[in-house]
Amino acid sequence: MSQVECFDADRALSRIRELKHLDGPLLPMLHALQDEFGYIDEAAVPLIADMLNISKAEVQGVISFYHDFRHQPPGRHVLRLCRAEACQSMGCGKTISHVEQRLGVKLGETTPDGTFTLRDVFCLGLCAHSPAAMLDGEPHGRVTPQVADALIDSARRRQ
Amino acid sequence: MKIYIPCDAAALAMGADTVARAMESQIKSLRIDAQIVRNGSRGLLWLEPLVEVETPEGRIAYGPVSAESVASLFDAGFTRGGAHPLRLGVTEEIPYLKKQERLTFARCGITDPLSLADYMAHDGYRGLEKALEMEPAAIVGEVLNSGLRGRGGAGFPTGVKWRTVLNTAADRKYIVCNADEGDSGTYADRMIMEGDPFVLIEGMTIAGIAVGATRGFIYIRSEYPHAFRTMQRALAIARSKGYLGPNIAGSGKAFDLEARLGAGAYICGEETSLLESLEGKRGQIRPKPPLPAMEGLFGKPTVVNNVISLATVPIILDKGAQFYRDFGMGRSRGTLTIQLAGNIKYGGLVEKAFGLTLREAIYEFGGGTATGRPLRAVQVGGPLGAYFPDSLLDTPLDYEAFAAKRGLVGHGGIVVFDDSVDMAKQARYAMEFCAIESCGKCTPCRIGSIRGVEVIDRIIANQERTQNLQVLDDLCEVLLDGSLCALGGLTPYPVLSAIQYFPEDFRKPAPPPQNGHASQEISKWR
C-alpha cells in the first residue's frame, strides 16, 4: 500500500539534506520525497532549489520530465498495467478496458474514493507472462480480466 | 537438503512468494530438515515458479508449482526427488536448458544471488583475479579481441569504447552501467541483476581497473524495484568483503559503485540521456560528438555499457578472448541472450551463440504461439525494431544479417504476435510510443511522431489513403535521417516494415467512427 501523508517541510528538508553529498543528487532527492509523502509537494520545489543552488524552474523541469514524479497524492493502491508490445500480443487491451470499466476511471486517474490510482507502464520485464501488471510494487503475470478482478478485490480487502 | 525457489520478479509474478510460504509451513509441520534458498531464475519462465530440490542425482525440478500443489509435492516425497505430475527431471537435462550455451548466465538460477561464497564457489571473481595481474592495456586488448559488442542494442565494440576511455587523460573517469532496460520483450538485464548481481559488479570492477576509473554507477529503471533492491544489497556485501572500496581484493586499487534509480523515462536508455539523468537533469539527449568516452558523466571520460555487456566481461577475462570469440558467426561473436516474449508458448531466456535463426528460436525453443493460432508477425529488438513476417524468419540472429533486412537484433528480445494482430494499429502505436517518450530535443522526433500518429489515423479511417501513405513515407524519411538519436531515428522501422510486409492491414474498410471522431487522440494517460 502506498504511503500518502501530509507534506511536512521539516521532514522534507531532512530527507533532502541527507542526500546533498551525492554526485547528481536531484533524482535521488525527488525519489526520497515521493517515497516519504507519496508525491512531491509543490512546496518542496523551492527547498530543493535553494539547497542545490539551482532555479525552481530547473527543479520543476526535471519533475515534469519524468513520468514517475507526481505533484498529487496517488490513491491508496497504485495499479499499473503494462501496455507495451509483448503485453499487446497477449491482449492487454482487454484487461485495461475491463479494469477501467470496473474502477470507473481511465489510466492515469484516481478513483473518487481515493482507493485506486490506475497507471499504464511501458514494460515491467515480465514479457514471458504477458499481460503483466504491478500492484503496489508487486509484480503479477498473466493478468487476464479475471486475474485483475482478483487483484482489485485483494487490495480492497487490505485497505 | 536444499529447496530452491526463485526470487526473480517473473517467478514472483507467478506466485513464488506464496509457494515459498507454503513450503516453509510444510517443512515446519513435517519437521523436515530442509533449507529454502531463494535463487535467481533459470530462465525457463513458462515453468515458473520452478522449484528445485538437491538430490544425489543432481537438482530435480518441479514446475510450475502453485501454493495449492505444495502439500501434494511433500506427499509425493519431492524432497527426495519423488514422482509427481509436476516433476520435470534433472534441471540441467531439460532440453530447453541443455541446448543452450550459458556463458553470461552460467550461474543465474543456480546460486543464491546474495551469497558471495556461492558466487566464489561457482568461478566468481576469477576474471577479476586475472585482470589484477594484467596491464590495463592488456585487459582492454582482451575485451577487444573477444569481439564483444554492446548488448544494449547498438552493437558497438565494447573494447573500442574502453580503449578510448583508457587513452583519454583525466583526473577522474567513470564506469556507467546502463540498466534502463525499457524495450518491451526484454528482461535479461533484470534477470542478471536479480539472479547474479555479483557478476555485474565484477564486470564493472574489471572495466574500472582497465580504463583507470575509480567510480561507477548502475542506472536501474524504476520499473525494476526488485532488481534495484538486490543490486543495492549486493553492493553492500561486496563492499563489506573488500570487493568494492579503496582496496579491491587487497590489490591497492580503488573502485566503488552506486546504484541509482531512473524515473520512468524510456529515453534514459539512450546513453547520453542516461548521463544527463544521472547528473540530475531532464533526460534529454546530448548531440555527439563529444563521445561519452571522452566527455561523459560530469564531463569526464566515461564507459557506458549495457548490463549484459559488462556481465560478460568476467568470463572473457577468466577463460580468455579466444574462448569467447569461438562462439558466434561473422562479426557477431560470442553469445546472444535471446528473450522469448509475448504470444509464445515457452517464453524464457535462451543464451545461444549468434547465428540461431529466428525460426529456430521461436519454434525449437519457444514452441510457437501461446494461443496456438498461426504466427503472423515478430518484432525483434524492442519498440524500435522491425516487424518481420514469416518469410523472414530464417534470418539468423546476427547484427549484420538483421541490419541487411532493415531489422534490429537490439537487446535480443523477440515478441511474437499471432494472426489476430492488426499491423496498422501496431504502426500507430510505434509512433504514439515515440511521441510519449520523445525527450523533445530534436524536431523530427518531437513533432514528427505526433504527425505520424495523425497520418496513420487518417490512413486507418480511409481518408485519402494513397496520398497519406506517401506522406507517412516522407515523414519516416525525415525521422530516419534527421533525428538526433535512435528513438526518432528508428521508430520508422516498425512503421515501414508493417506497411511493407502487411499492406493488407492498411487497406481495410474504415472502422465506424468513435464518439463522432474518426481519429483518436494521442494518449494523455500518463
mmCIF file of C-alpha atoms in Angstrom, chain A residues 1-158:
data_model
loop_
_atom_site.group_PDB
_atom_site.id
_atom_site.type_symbol
_atom_site.label_atom_id
_atom_site.label_comp_id
_atom_site.label_asym_id
_atom_site.label_seq_id
_atom_site.Cartn_x
_atom_site.Cartn_y
_atom_site.Cartn_z
ATOM 1 C CA MET A 1 0.000 0.000 0.000
ATOM 2 C CA SER A 2 1.435 3.374 -0.902
ATOM 3 C CA GLN A 3 2.030 5.710 1.972
ATOM 4 C CA VAL A 4 0.348 9.032 1.470
ATOM 5 C CA GLU A 5 0.994 11.561 4.170
ATOM 6 C CA CYS A 6 0.701 15.260 4.637
ATOM 7 C CA PHE A 7 3.628 17.243 3.414
ATOM 8 C CA ASP A 8 5.927 18.424 6.173
ATOM 9 C CA ALA A 9 8.652 20.911 5.267
ATOM 10 C CA ASP A 10 10.963 19.928 8.119
ATOM 11 C CA ARG A 11 10.819 16.261 7.250
ATOM 12 C CA ALA A 12 11.282 17.089 3.581
ATOM 13 C CA LEU A 13 14.338 19.180 4.388
ATOM 14 C CA SER A 14 15.895 16.478 6.476
ATOM 15 C CA ARG A 15 15.341 13.885 3.730
ATOM 16 C CA ILE A 16 16.933 16.031 1.048
ATOM 17 C CA ARG A 17 19.758 17.161 3.325
ATOM 18 C CA GLU A 18 20.780 13.512 3.780
ATOM 19 C CA LEU A 19 21.340 13.238 0.041
ATOM 20 C CA LYS A 20 23.076 16.530 -0.602
ATOM 21 C CA HIS A 21 26.533 14.937 -0.618
ATOM 22 C CA LEU A 22 25.755 12.716 -3.613
ATOM 23 C CA ASP A 23 27.026 13.442 -7.099
ATOM 24 C CA GLY A 24 23.977 14.455 -9.110
ATOM 25 C CA PRO A 25 21.617 14.396 -6.101
ATOM 26 C CA LEU A 26 18.414 15.699 -7.695
ATOM 27 C CA LEU A 27 16.793 12.424 -8.783
ATOM 28 C CA PRO A 28 17.592 10.649 -5.502
ATOM 29 C CA MET A 29 16.075 13.640 -3.646
ATOM 30 C CA LEU A 30 12.891 13.561 -5.680
ATOM 31 C CA HIS A 31 12.585 9.811 -5.149
ATOM 32 C CA ALA A 32 13.140 10.250 -1.416
ATOM 33 C CA LEU A 33 10.384 12.845 -1.187
ATOM 34 C CA GLN A 34 7.987 10.728 -3.182
ATOM 35 C CA ASP A 35 8.777 7.698 -1.005
ATOM 36 C CA GLU A 36 8.178 9.774 2.123
ATOM 37 C CA PHE A 37 4.958 11.548 1.141
ATOM 38 C CA GLY A 38 3.657 9.589 -1.834
ATOM 39 C CA TYR A 39 4.084 12.629 -4.060
ATOM 40 C CA ILE A 40 6.267 15.713 -4.459
ATOM 41 C CA ASP A 41 4.554 18.700 -2.968
ATOM 42 C CA GLU A 42 4.920 21.984 -4.863
ATOM 43 C CA ALA A 43 6.278 23.441 -1.627
ATOM 44 C CA ALA A 44 9.298 21.124 -1.881
ATOM 45 C CA VAL A 45 10.459 22.713 -5.126
ATOM 46 C CA PRO A 46 11.956 25.892 -3.587
ATOM 47 C CA LEU A 47 13.524 23.848 -0.777
ATOM 48 C CA ILE A 48 15.440 21.715 -3.274
ATOM 49 C CA ALA A 49 16.282 24.668 -5.486
ATOM 50 C CA ASP A 50 17.781 26.520 -2.516
ATOM 51 C CA MET A 51 19.775 23.557 -1.334
ATOM 52 C CA LEU A 52 21.248 22.781 -4.756
ATOM 53 C CA ASN A 53 21.601 26.423 -5.765
ATOM 54 C CA ILE A 54 19.626 25.915 -8.962
ATOM 55 C CA SER A 55 16.479 27.655 -10.136
ATOM 56 C CA LYS A 56 12.989 26.499 -9.224
ATOM 57 C CA ALA A 57 12.339 26.185 -12.955
ATOM 58 C CA GLU A 58 15.153 23.668 -13.243
ATOM 59 C CA VAL A 59 13.727 21.549 -10.438
ATOM 60 C CA GLN A 60 10.218 21.806 -11.876
ATOM 61 C CA GLY A 61 11.582 20.942 -15.310
ATOM 62 C CA VAL A 62 13.086 17.734 -14.007
ATOM 63 C CA ILE A 63 9.928 16.767 -12.117
ATOM 64 C CA SER A 64 7.771 17.268 -15.189
ATOM 65 C CA PHE A 65 10.153 15.385 -17.494
ATOM 66 C CA TYR A 66 9.928 12.043 -15.724
ATOM 67 C CA HIS A 67 6.710 10.031 -15.855
ATOM 68 C CA ASP A 68 7.156 8.750 -12.286
ATOM 69 C CA PHE A 69 7.134 12.025 -10.410
ATOM 70 C CA ARG A 70 3.784 13.476 -9.444
ATOM 71 C CA HIS A 71 2.549 16.571 -7.651
ATOM 72 C CA GLN A 72 -0.697 14.995 -6.450
ATOM 73 C CA PRO A 73 -1.014 12.217 -3.892
ATOM 74 C CA PRO A 74 -1.934 8.885 -5.513
ATOM 75 C CA GLY A 75 -4.688 6.571 -4.347
ATOM 76 C CA ARG A 76 -4.084 4.126 -1.522
ATOM 77 C CA HIS A 77 -3.283 1.467 -4.108
ATOM 78 C CA VAL A 78 -1.437 2.003 -7.361
ATOM 79 C CA LEU A 79 -2.247 -0.481 -10.088
ATOM 80 C CA ARG A 80 -0.028 -0.286 -13.137
ATOM 81 C CA LEU A 81 -0.972 -2.168 -16.275
ATOM 82 C CA CYS A 82 1.605 -2.752 -18.981
ATOM 83 C CA ARG A 83 0.580 -1.765 -22.471
ATOM 84 C CA ALA A 84 3.818 -2.379 -24.381
ATOM 85 C CA GLU A 85 4.117 -4.729 -27.351
ATOM 86 C CA ALA A 86 4.622 -8.053 -25.573
ATOM 87 C CA CYS A 87 1.542 -7.434 -23.453
ATOM 88 C CA GLN A 88 -0.394 -6.208 -26.510
ATOM 89 C CA SER A 89 0.313 -9.540 -28.186
ATOM 90 C CA MET A 90 -1.497 -11.254 -25.304
ATOM 91 C CA GLY A 91 -4.445 -8.904 -25.211
ATOM 92 C CA CYS A 92 -3.576 -6.346 -22.538
ATOM 93 C CA GLY A 93 -6.089 -4.033 -24.186
ATOM 94 C CA LYS A 94 -8.922 -6.249 -22.948
ATOM 95 C CA THR A 95 -7.600 -6.202 -19.383
ATOM 96 C CA ILE A 96 -7.124 -2.437 -19.467
ATOM 97 C CA SER A 97 -10.675 -1.749 -20.734
ATOM 98 C CA HIS A 98 -12.059 -4.158 -18.170
ATOM 99 C CA VAL A 99 -10.229 -2.509 -15.268
ATOM 100 C CA GLU A 100 -11.131 0.972 -16.482
ATOM 101 C CA GLN A 101 -14.756 -0.034 -16.575
ATOM 102 C CA ARG A 102 -14.683 -1.788 -13.227
ATOM 103 C CA LEU A 103 -12.995 1.116 -11.419
ATOM 104 C CA GLY A 104 -14.771 3.800 -13.432
ATOM 105 C CA VAL A 105 -11.560 5.670 -14.182
ATOM 106 C CA LYS A 106 -9.150 5.874 -17.107
ATOM 107 C CA LEU A 107 -5.446 5.129 -16.987
ATOM 108 C CA GLY A 108 -3.726 7.996 -15.205
ATOM 109 C CA GLU A 109 -6.699 8.719 -12.952
ATOM 110 C CA THR A 110 -7.586 8.026 -9.322
ATOM 111 C CA THR A 111 -10.930 6.694 -8.189
ATOM 112 C CA PRO A 112 -13.090 9.353 -6.472
ATOM 113 C CA ASP A 113 -12.899 7.437 -3.169
ATOM 114 C CA GLY A 114 -9.097 7.571 -3.351
ATOM 115 C CA THR A 115 -8.685 3.794 -3.293
ATOM 116 C CA PHE A 116 -7.001 3.185 -6.628
ATOM 117 C CA THR A 117 -4.723 5.038 -8.953
ATOM 118 C CA LEU A 118 -4.612 3.372 -12.332
ATOM 119 C CA ARG A 119 -1.480 3.921 -14.394
ATOM 120 C CA ASP A 120 -0.019 2.461 -17.522
ATOM 121 C CA VAL A 121 3.568 1.332 -17.761
ATOM 122 C CA PHE A 122 5.729 0.508 -20.742
ATOM 123 C CA CYS A 123 7.258 -2.824 -19.840
ATOM 124 C CA LEU A 124 7.825 -4.418 -16.454
ATOM 125 C CA GLY A 125 10.260 -7.000 -17.821
ATOM 126 C CA LEU A 126 7.686 -9.754 -17.293
ATOM 127 C CA CYS A 127 7.207 -10.277 -21.010
ATOM 128 C CA ALA A 128 7.024 -14.073 -20.883
ATOM 129 C CA HIS A 129 3.985 -13.736 -18.621
ATOM 130 C CA SER A 130 2.040 -11.115 -20.522
ATOM 131 C CA PRO A 131 -0.174 -9.284 -19.818
ATOM 132 C CA ALA A 132 1.755 -8.018 -16.817
ATOM 133 C CA ALA A 133 0.807 -5.687 -14.006
ATOM 134 C CA MET A 134 2.233 -4.225 -10.835
ATOM 135 C CA LEU A 135 0.097 -3.645 -7.761
ATOM 136 C CA ASP A 136 1.739 -1.518 -5.067
ATOM 137 C CA GLY A 137 5.178 -2.501 -6.311
ATOM 138 C CA GLU A 138 4.490 -6.242 -6.534
ATOM 139 C CA PRO A 139 4.630 -7.948 -9.943
ATOM 140 C CA HIS A 140 1.808 -10.026 -11.408
ATOM 141 C CA GLY A 141 1.752 -12.090 -14.589
ATOM 142 C CA ARG A 142 -0.955 -13.396 -16.945
ATOM 143 C CA VAL A 143 -3.280 -10.637 -15.818
ATOM 144 C CA THR A 144 -6.497 -11.509 -17.614
ATOM 145 C CA PRO A 145 -9.629 -9.552 -16.678
ATOM 146 C CA GLN A 146 -10.390 -12.266 -14.098
ATOM 147 C CA VAL A 147 -6.946 -12.010 -12.514
ATOM 148 C CA ALA A 148 -7.260 -8.222 -12.478
ATOM 149 C CA ASP A 149 -10.572 -8.562 -10.630
ATOM 150 C CA ALA A 150 -8.916 -10.773 -8.029
ATOM 151 C CA LEU A 151 -6.094 -8.264 -7.592
ATOM 152 C CA ILE A 152 -8.532 -5.400 -7.100
ATOM 153 C CA ASP A 153 -10.567 -7.438 -4.613
ATOM 154 C CA SER A 154 -7.489 -8.405 -2.618
ATOM 155 C CA ALA A 155 -6.319 -4.791 -2.480
ATOM 156 C CA ARG A 156 -9.747 -3.659 -1.278
ATOM 157 C CA ARG A 157 -9.640 -6.254 1.492
ATOM 158 C CA ARG A 158 -6.244 -5.000 2.621
#
